[in-house]
Coordinates of C-alpha atoms in Angstrom, one line a residue:
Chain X
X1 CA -15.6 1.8 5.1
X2 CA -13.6 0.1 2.3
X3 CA -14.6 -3.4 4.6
X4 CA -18.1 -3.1 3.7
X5 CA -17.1 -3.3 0.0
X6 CA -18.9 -5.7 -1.9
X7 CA -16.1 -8.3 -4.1
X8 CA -18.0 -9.5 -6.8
X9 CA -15.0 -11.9 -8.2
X10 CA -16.2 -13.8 -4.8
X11 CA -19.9 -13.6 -5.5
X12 CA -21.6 -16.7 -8.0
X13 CA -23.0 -16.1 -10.7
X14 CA -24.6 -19.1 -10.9
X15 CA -27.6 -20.3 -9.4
X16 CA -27.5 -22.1 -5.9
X17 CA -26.7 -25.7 -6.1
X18 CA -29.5 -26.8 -4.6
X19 CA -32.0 -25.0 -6.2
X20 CA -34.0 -26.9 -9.0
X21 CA -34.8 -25.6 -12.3
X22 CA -38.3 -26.7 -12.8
X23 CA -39.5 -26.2 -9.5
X24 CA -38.1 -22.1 -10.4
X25 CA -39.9 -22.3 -13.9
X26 CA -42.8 -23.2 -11.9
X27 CA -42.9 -20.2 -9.6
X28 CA -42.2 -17.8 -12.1
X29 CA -45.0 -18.6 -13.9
X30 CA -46.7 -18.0 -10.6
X31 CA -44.8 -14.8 -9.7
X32 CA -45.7 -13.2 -13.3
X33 CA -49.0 -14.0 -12.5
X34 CA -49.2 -11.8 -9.3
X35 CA -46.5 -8.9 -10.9
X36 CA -49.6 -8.6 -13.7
X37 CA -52.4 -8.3 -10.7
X38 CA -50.1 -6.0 -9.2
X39 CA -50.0 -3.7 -12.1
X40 CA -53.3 -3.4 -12.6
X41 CA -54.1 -2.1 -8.6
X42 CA -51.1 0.3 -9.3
X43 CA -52.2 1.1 -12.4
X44 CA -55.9 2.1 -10.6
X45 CA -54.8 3.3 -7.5
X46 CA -52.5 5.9 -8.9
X47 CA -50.7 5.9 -5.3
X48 CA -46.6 4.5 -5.7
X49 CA -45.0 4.7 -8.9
X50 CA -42.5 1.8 -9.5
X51 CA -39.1 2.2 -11.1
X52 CA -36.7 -0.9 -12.2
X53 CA -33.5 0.2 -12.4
X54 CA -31.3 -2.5 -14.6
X55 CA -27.8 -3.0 -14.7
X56 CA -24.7 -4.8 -15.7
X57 CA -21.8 -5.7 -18.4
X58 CA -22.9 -6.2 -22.0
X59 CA -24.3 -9.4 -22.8
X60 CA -25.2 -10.0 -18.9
X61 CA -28.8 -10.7 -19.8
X62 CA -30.3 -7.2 -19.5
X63 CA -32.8 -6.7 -23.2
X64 CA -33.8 -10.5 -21.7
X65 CA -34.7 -9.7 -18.3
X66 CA -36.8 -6.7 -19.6
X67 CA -38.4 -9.0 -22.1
X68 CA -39.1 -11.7 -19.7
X69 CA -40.3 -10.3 -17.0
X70 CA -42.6 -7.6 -18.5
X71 CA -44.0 -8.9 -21.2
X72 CA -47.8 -10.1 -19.7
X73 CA -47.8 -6.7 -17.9
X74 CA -50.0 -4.5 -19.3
X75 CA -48.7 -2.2 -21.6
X76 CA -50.4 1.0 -20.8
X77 CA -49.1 1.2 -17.3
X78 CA -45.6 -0.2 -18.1
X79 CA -42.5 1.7 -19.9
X80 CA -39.2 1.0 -20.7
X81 CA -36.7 3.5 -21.6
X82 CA -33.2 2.6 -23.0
X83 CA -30.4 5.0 -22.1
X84 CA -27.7 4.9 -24.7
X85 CA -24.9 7.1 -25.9
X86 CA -26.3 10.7 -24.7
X87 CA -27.4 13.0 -27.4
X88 CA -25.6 16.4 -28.2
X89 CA -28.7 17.8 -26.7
X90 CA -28.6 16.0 -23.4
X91 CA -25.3 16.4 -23.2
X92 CA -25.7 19.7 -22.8
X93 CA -28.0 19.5 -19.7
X94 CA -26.6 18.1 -16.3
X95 CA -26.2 14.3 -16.2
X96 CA -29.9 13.6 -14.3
X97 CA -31.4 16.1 -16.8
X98 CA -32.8 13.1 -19.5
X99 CA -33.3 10.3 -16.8
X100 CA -35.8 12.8 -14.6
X101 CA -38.0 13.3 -17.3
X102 CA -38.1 10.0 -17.4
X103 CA -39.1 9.1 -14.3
X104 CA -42.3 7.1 -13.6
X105 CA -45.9 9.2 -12.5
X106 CA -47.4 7.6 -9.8
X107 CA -49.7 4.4 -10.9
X108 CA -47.0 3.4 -13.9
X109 CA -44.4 0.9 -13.7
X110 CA -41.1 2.3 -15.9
X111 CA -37.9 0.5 -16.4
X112 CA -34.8 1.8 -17.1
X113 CA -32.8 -1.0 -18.8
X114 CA -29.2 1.2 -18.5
X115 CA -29.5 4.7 -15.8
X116 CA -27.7 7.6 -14.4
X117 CA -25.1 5.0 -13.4
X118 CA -23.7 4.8 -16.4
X119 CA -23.0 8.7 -16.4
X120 CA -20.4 7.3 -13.2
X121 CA -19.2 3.8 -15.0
X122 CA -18.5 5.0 -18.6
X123 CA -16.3 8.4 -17.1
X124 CA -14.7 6.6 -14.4
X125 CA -13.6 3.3 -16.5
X126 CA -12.0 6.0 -19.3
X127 CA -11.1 8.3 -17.3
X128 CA -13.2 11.3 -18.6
X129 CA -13.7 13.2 -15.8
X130 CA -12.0 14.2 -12.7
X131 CA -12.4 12.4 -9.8
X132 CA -13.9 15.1 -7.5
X133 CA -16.7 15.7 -10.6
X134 CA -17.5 11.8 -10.2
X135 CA -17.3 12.1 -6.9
X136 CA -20.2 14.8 -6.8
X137 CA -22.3 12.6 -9.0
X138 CA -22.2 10.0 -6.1
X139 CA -24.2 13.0 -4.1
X140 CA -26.6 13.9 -6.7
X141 CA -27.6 10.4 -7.3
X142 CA -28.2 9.7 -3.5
X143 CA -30.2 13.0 -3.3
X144 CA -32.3 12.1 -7.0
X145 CA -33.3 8.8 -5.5
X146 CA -34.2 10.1 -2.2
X147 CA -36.1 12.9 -4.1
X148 CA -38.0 10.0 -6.1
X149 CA -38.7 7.9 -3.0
X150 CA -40.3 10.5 -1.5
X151 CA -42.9 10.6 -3.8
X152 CA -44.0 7.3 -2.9
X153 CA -41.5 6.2 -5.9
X154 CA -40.7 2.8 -5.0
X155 CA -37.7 1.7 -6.6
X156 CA -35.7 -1.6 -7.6
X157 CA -31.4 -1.7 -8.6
X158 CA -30.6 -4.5 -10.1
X159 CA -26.9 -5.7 -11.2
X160 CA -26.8 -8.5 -13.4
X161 CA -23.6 -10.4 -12.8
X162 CA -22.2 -12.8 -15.4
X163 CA -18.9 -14.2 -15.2
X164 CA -16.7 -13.9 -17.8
X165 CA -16.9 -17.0 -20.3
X166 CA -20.7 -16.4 -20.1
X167 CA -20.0 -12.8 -21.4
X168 CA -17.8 -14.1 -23.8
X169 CA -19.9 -16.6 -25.6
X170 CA -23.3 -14.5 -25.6
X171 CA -20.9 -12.1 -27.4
X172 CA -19.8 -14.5 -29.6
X173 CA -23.4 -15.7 -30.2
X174 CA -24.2 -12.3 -31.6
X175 CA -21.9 -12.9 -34.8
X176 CA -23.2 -16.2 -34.9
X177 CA -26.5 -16.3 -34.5
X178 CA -28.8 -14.1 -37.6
X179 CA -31.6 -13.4 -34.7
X180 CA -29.3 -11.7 -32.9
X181 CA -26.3 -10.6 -35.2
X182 CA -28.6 -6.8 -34.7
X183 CA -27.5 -6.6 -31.3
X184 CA -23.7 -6.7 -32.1
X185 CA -21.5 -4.0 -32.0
X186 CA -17.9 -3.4 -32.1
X187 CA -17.7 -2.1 -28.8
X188 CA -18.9 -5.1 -27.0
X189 CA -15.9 -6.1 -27.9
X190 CA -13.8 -3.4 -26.6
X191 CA -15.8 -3.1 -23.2
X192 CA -15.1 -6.8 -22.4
X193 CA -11.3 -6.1 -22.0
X194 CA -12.4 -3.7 -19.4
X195 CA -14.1 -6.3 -17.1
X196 CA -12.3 -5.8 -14.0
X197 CA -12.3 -2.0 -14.6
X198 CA -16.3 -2.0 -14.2
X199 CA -16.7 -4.5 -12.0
X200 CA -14.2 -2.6 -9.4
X201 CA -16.9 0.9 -9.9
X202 CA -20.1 -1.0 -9.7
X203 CA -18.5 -2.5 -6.4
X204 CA -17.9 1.6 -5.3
X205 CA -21.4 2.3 -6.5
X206 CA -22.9 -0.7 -4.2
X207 CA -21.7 1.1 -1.1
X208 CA -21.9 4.7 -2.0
X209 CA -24.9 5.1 -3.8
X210 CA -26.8 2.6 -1.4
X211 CA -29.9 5.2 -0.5
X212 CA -31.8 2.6 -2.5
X213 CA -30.3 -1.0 -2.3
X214 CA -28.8 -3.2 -4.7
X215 CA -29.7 -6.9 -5.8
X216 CA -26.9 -8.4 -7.6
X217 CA -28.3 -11.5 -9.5
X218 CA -26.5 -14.7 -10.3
X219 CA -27.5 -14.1 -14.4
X220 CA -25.4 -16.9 -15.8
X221 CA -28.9 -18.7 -16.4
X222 CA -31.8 -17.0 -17.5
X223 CA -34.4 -18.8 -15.7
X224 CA -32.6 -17.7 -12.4
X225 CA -31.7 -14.1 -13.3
X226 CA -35.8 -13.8 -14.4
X227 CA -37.2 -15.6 -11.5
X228 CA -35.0 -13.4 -8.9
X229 CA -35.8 -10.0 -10.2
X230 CA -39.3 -11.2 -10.1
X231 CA -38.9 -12.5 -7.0
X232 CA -37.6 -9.6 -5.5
X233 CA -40.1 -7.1 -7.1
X234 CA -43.5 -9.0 -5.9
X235 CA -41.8 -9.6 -2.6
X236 CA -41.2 -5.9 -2.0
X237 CA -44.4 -4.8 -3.8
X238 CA -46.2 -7.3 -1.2
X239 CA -45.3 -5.2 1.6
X240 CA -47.2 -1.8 0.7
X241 CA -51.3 -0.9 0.6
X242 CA -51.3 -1.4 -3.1
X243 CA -55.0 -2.2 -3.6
X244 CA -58.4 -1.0 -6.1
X245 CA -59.2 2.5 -5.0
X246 CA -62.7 1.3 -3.7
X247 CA -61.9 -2.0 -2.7
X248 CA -61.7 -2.5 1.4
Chain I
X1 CA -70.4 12.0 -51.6
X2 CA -73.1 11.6 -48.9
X3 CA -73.9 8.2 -50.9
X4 CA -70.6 6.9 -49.0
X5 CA -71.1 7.8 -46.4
X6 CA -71.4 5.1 -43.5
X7 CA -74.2 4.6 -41.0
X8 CA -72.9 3.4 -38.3
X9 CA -76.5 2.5 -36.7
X10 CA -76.8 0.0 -39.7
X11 CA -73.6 -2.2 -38.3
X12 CA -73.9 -4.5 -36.2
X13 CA -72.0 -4.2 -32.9
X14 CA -72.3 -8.1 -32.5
X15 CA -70.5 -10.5 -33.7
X16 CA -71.7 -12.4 -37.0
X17 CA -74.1 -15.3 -36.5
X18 CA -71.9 -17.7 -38.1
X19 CA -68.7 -17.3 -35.8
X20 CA -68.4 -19.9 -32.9
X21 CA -66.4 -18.2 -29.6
X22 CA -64.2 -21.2 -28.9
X23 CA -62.8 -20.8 -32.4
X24 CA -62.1 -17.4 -32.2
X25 CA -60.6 -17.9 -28.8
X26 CA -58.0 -20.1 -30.1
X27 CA -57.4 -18.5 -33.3
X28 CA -56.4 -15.6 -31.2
X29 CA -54.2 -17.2 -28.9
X30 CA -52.8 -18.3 -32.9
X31 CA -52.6 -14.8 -33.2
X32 CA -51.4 -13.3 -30.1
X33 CA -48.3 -15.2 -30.5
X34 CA -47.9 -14.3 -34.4
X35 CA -47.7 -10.2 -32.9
X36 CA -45.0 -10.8 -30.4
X37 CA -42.6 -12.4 -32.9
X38 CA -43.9 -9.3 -35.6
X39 CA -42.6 -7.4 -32.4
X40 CA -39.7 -8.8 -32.1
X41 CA -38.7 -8.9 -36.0
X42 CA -40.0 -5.1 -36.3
X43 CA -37.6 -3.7 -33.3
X44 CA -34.5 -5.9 -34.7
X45 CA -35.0 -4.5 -38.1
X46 CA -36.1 -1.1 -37.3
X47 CA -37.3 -0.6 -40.9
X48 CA -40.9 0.2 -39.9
X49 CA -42.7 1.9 -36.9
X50 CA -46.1 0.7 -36.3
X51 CA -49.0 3.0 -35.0
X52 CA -52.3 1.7 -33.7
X53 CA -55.1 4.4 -32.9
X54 CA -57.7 3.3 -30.8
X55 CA -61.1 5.4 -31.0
X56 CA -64.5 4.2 -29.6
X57 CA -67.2 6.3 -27.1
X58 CA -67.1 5.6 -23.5
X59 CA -67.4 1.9 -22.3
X60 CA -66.6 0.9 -25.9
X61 CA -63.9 -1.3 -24.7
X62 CA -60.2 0.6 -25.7
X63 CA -58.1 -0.1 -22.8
X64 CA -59.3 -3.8 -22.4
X65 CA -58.2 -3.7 -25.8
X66 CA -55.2 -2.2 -25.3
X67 CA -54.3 -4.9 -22.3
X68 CA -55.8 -7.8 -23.4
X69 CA -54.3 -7.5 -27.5
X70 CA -50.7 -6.2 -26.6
X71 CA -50.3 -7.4 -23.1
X72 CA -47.4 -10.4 -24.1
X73 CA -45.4 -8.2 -26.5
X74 CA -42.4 -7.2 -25.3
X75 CA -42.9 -3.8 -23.5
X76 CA -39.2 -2.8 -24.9
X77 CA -40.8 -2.1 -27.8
X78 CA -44.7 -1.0 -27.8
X79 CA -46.0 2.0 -25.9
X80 CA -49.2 3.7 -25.1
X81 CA -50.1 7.4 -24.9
X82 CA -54.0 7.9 -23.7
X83 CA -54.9 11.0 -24.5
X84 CA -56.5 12.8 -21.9
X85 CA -58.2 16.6 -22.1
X86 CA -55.2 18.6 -23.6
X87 CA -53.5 20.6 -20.5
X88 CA -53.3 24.0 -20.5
X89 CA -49.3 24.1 -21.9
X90 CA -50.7 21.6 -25.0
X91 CA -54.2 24.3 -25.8
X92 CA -51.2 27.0 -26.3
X93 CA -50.0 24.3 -29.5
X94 CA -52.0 23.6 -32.7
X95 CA -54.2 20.1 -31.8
X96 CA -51.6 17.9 -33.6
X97 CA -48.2 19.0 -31.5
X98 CA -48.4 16.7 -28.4
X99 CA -49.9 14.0 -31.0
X100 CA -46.5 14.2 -33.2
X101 CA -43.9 14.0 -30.1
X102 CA -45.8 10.6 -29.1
X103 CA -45.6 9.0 -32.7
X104 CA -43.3 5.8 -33.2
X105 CA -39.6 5.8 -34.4
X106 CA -39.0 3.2 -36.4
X107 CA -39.1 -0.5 -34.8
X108 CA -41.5 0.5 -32.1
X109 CA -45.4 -0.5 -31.6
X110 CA -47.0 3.0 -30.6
X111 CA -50.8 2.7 -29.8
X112 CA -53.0 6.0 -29.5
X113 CA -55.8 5.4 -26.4
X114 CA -58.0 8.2 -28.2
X115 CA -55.9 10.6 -30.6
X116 CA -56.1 13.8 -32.3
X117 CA -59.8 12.6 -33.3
X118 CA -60.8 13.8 -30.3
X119 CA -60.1 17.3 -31.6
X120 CA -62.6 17.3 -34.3
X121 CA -65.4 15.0 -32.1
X122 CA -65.7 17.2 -29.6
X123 CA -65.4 20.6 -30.4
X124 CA -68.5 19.5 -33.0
X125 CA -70.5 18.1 -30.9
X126 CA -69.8 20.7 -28.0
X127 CA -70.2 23.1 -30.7
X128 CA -66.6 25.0 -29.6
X129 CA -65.0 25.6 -32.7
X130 CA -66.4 26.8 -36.0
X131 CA -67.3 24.6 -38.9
X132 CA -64.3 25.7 -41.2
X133 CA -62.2 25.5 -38.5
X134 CA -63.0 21.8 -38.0
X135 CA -63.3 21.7 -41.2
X136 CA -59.4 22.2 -41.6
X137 CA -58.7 20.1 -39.1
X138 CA -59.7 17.2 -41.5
X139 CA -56.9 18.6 -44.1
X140 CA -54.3 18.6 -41.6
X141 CA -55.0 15.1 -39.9
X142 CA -54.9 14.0 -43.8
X143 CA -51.7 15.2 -44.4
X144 CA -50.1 14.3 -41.2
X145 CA -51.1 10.8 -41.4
X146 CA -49.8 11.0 -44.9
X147 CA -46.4 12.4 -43.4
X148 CA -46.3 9.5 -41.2
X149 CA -47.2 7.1 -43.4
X150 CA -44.4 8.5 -46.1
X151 CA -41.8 7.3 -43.1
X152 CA -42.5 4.0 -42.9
X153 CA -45.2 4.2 -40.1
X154 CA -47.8 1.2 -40.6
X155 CA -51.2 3.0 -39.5
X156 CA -54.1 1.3 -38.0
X157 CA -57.7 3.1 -36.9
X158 CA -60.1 1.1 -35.1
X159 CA -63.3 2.5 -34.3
X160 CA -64.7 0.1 -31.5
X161 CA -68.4 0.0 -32.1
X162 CA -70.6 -1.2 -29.3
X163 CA -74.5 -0.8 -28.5
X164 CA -76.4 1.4 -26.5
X165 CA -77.5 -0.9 -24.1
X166 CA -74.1 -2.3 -23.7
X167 CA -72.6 1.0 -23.1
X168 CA -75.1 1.9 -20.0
X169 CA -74.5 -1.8 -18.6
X170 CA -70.9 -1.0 -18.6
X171 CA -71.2 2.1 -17.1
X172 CA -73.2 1.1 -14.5
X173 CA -70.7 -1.8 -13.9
X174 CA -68.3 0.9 -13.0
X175 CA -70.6 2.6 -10.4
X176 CA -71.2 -1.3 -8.9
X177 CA -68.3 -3.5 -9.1
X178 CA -65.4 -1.8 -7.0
X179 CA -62.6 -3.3 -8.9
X180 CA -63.9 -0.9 -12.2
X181 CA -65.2 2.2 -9.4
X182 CA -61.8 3.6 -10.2
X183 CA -62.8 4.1 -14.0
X184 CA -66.1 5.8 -13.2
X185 CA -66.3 9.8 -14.0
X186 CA -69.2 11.8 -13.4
X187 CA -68.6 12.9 -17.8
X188 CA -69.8 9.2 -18.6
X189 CA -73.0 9.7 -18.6
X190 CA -73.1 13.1 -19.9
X191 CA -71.2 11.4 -22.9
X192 CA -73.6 8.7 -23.1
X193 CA -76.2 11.2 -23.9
X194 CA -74.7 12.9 -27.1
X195 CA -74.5 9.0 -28.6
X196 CA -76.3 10.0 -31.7
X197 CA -74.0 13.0 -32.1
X198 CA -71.0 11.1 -32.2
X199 CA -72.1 8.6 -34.3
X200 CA -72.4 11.5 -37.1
X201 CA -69.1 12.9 -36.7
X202 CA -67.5 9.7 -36.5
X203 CA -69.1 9.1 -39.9
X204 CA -67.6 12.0 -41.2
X205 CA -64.7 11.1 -40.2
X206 CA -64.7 7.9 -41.5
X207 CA -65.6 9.6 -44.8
X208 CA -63.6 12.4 -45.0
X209 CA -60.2 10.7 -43.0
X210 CA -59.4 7.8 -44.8
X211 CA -55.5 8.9 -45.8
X212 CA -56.0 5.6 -43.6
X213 CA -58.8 2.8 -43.9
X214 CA -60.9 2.7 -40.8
X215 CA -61.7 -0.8 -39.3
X216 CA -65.2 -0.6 -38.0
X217 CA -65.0 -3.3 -35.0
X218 CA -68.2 -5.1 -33.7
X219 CA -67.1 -4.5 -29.8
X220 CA -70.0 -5.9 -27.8
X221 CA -68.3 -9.0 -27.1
X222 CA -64.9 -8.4 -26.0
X223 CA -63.4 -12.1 -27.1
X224 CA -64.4 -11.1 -30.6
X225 CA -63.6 -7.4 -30.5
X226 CA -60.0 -8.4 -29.7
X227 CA -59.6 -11.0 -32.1
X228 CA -61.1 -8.3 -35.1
X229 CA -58.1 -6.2 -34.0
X230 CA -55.4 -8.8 -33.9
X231 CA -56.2 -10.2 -37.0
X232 CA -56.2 -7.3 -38.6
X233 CA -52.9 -6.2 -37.5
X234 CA -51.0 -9.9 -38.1
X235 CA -53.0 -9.9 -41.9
X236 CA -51.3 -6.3 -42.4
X237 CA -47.9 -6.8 -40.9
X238 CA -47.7 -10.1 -43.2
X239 CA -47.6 -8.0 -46.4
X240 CA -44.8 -6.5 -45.4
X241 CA -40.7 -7.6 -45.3
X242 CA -40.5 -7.5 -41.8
X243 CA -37.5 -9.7 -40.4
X244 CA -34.1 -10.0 -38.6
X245 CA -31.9 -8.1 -40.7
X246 CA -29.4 -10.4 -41.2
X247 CA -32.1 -13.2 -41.8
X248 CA -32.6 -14.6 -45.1

């Protein structure tokens, strides 16, 4: 099994070199265009219920993809929910206890920007749990998406991948720059020396908890990290009866 | 008191003679743009929550307002609750509980699709509550929007205010054109036929509710119903300190 096993020190995260940045600007404009029509035939058909599941290292991009992508969508069928620190309350309910509830009703779009895999990332890097326990969460995360897709949940996992001096600058940026010197926090700091640590789960979590996909996107450059999440979505979207109730 | 009082059958649901559509069209693109950076500035600082409460009859317009004034702001930080007939778990709560669990925390855009208006317009016109009972209801939506205002929530109540004639036209528009079919319910034109009885309440309410002003929004023509809106929000939010935090 261990041969399957995704290396993402080998994987770019940089676009492809022979892709062009304006012809990519030009057909995300486009693709936001048909993510928006989308929404609204979701929204009206109240048949699938869509769930973007967003991923990766701090600074890799994630608040921008969310920002990017969504904003033209309209609001009333499109949620975000940020998962941070779990409250003494959640804490005392099983790990998928806070992330069900929110979970998306069928016609709504809902975006997780951070998920249930942080409940396996954040014990396994630290070592706060015993292995066996993580290992269960594997299971219960398999079953919870299965669960979700049989509801005609139709659901996205992304990883954005930065490499490190990428990281390290937007970090850096956060002191810097007053617009975003909100966004720092000590630990971004900390978490960074633990790099490899994360990278080597998330590469467990690509093959174990696979009953839903992965799309690792090269996030070094915004305008590619937008454009493939986008891509990826509408392509998908495109393959399912997702149409005006009364329209034939 | 009564000398107050508005009638809303004396205001005009058109927009004024002297205003030119292409103007207003482009001042609200202005405008549009002025929001998402209020948006941005307001979740960074998280010093203020905003709420927007959207009221009108049926076919007056709320959720094109909804998508066509927030749709661009980033969906991180705006949601929207439309408040539907109360279920049977929220009838077992006073009429404010499942309004108060979907108010804003600080740095977020909440807006109300209907709200906790609903509770006094239709129990008087369906006659389903006694008159002191409503009448109370007026004291505690005073002094709940008082609480919320007290915690840095920045209030806004439109009434959308559109025509008789205007309303059946879109109404029938929803029988006719299948991509609105979806929107049709058989209640419409029930509704459409206690008009006159909502126009009183809602004149007591503007009366007797005004903790908050109410903006009274000509809502015939949709390009200059969302403009009123817009600029009514950006003219508000400017009177406030809202910035990046560590912006000076």
């Amino acid at each position: 099994m261990t041969d399957d096993k995704i290396d993402l020190n080998k994987l770019s995260t940089l676009p492809p070199d022979d892709v062009k940045e304006k012809e990519i600007r030009e057909k995300t404009v486009e693709l936001l265009q048909q993510l928006k029509d989308f929404q609204a035939k979701l929204y009206a058909q109240a048949k699938y219920a869509v769930l973007v599941i967003i991923q990766g290292m701090d600074a890799s991009g994630k608040d921008g993809a969310v920002k990017n992508v969504f904003s033209g969508v309209n609001p009333a069928g499109c949620r975000v929910k940020s998962f941070k620190v779990p409250t003494e309350e959640e804490q005392k309910h099983d790990f998928l206890w806070r992330v069900h509830r929110e979970c998306p009703e069928k016609g709504m779009i809902q975006i997780f920007n951070r998920s249930h895999y942080e409940n396996i990332l954040v014990p396994s890097v630290y070592k706060l749990l015993d292995k066996d326990v993580i290992k269960k969460r594997f299971g219960a995360i398999n079953a919870f998406e299965k669960l979700l897709k049989d509801h005609d949940t139709i659901i996205f996992k992304f990883y954005l991948h930065v490499s490190e001096k990428e990281q390290l600058e937007r970090i850096n940026e956060r002191l810097t720059d007053p617009m975003k010197r909100w966004k720092y926090q000590e630990e971004d700091i900390v978490e960074t020396r633990h790099r490899e640590e994360y990278m080597r789960i998330y590469e467990k979590i690509f093959r174990d908890c696979n009953e839903v996909p992965w799309t690792i996107v090269p996030s070094d450059k915004n305008w590619y990290k937008n454009y493939c999440i986008l891509h990826t979505i509408v392509k998908e979207l495109s393959r399912y009866d997702i149409r005006y109730p009364h329209e034939y």
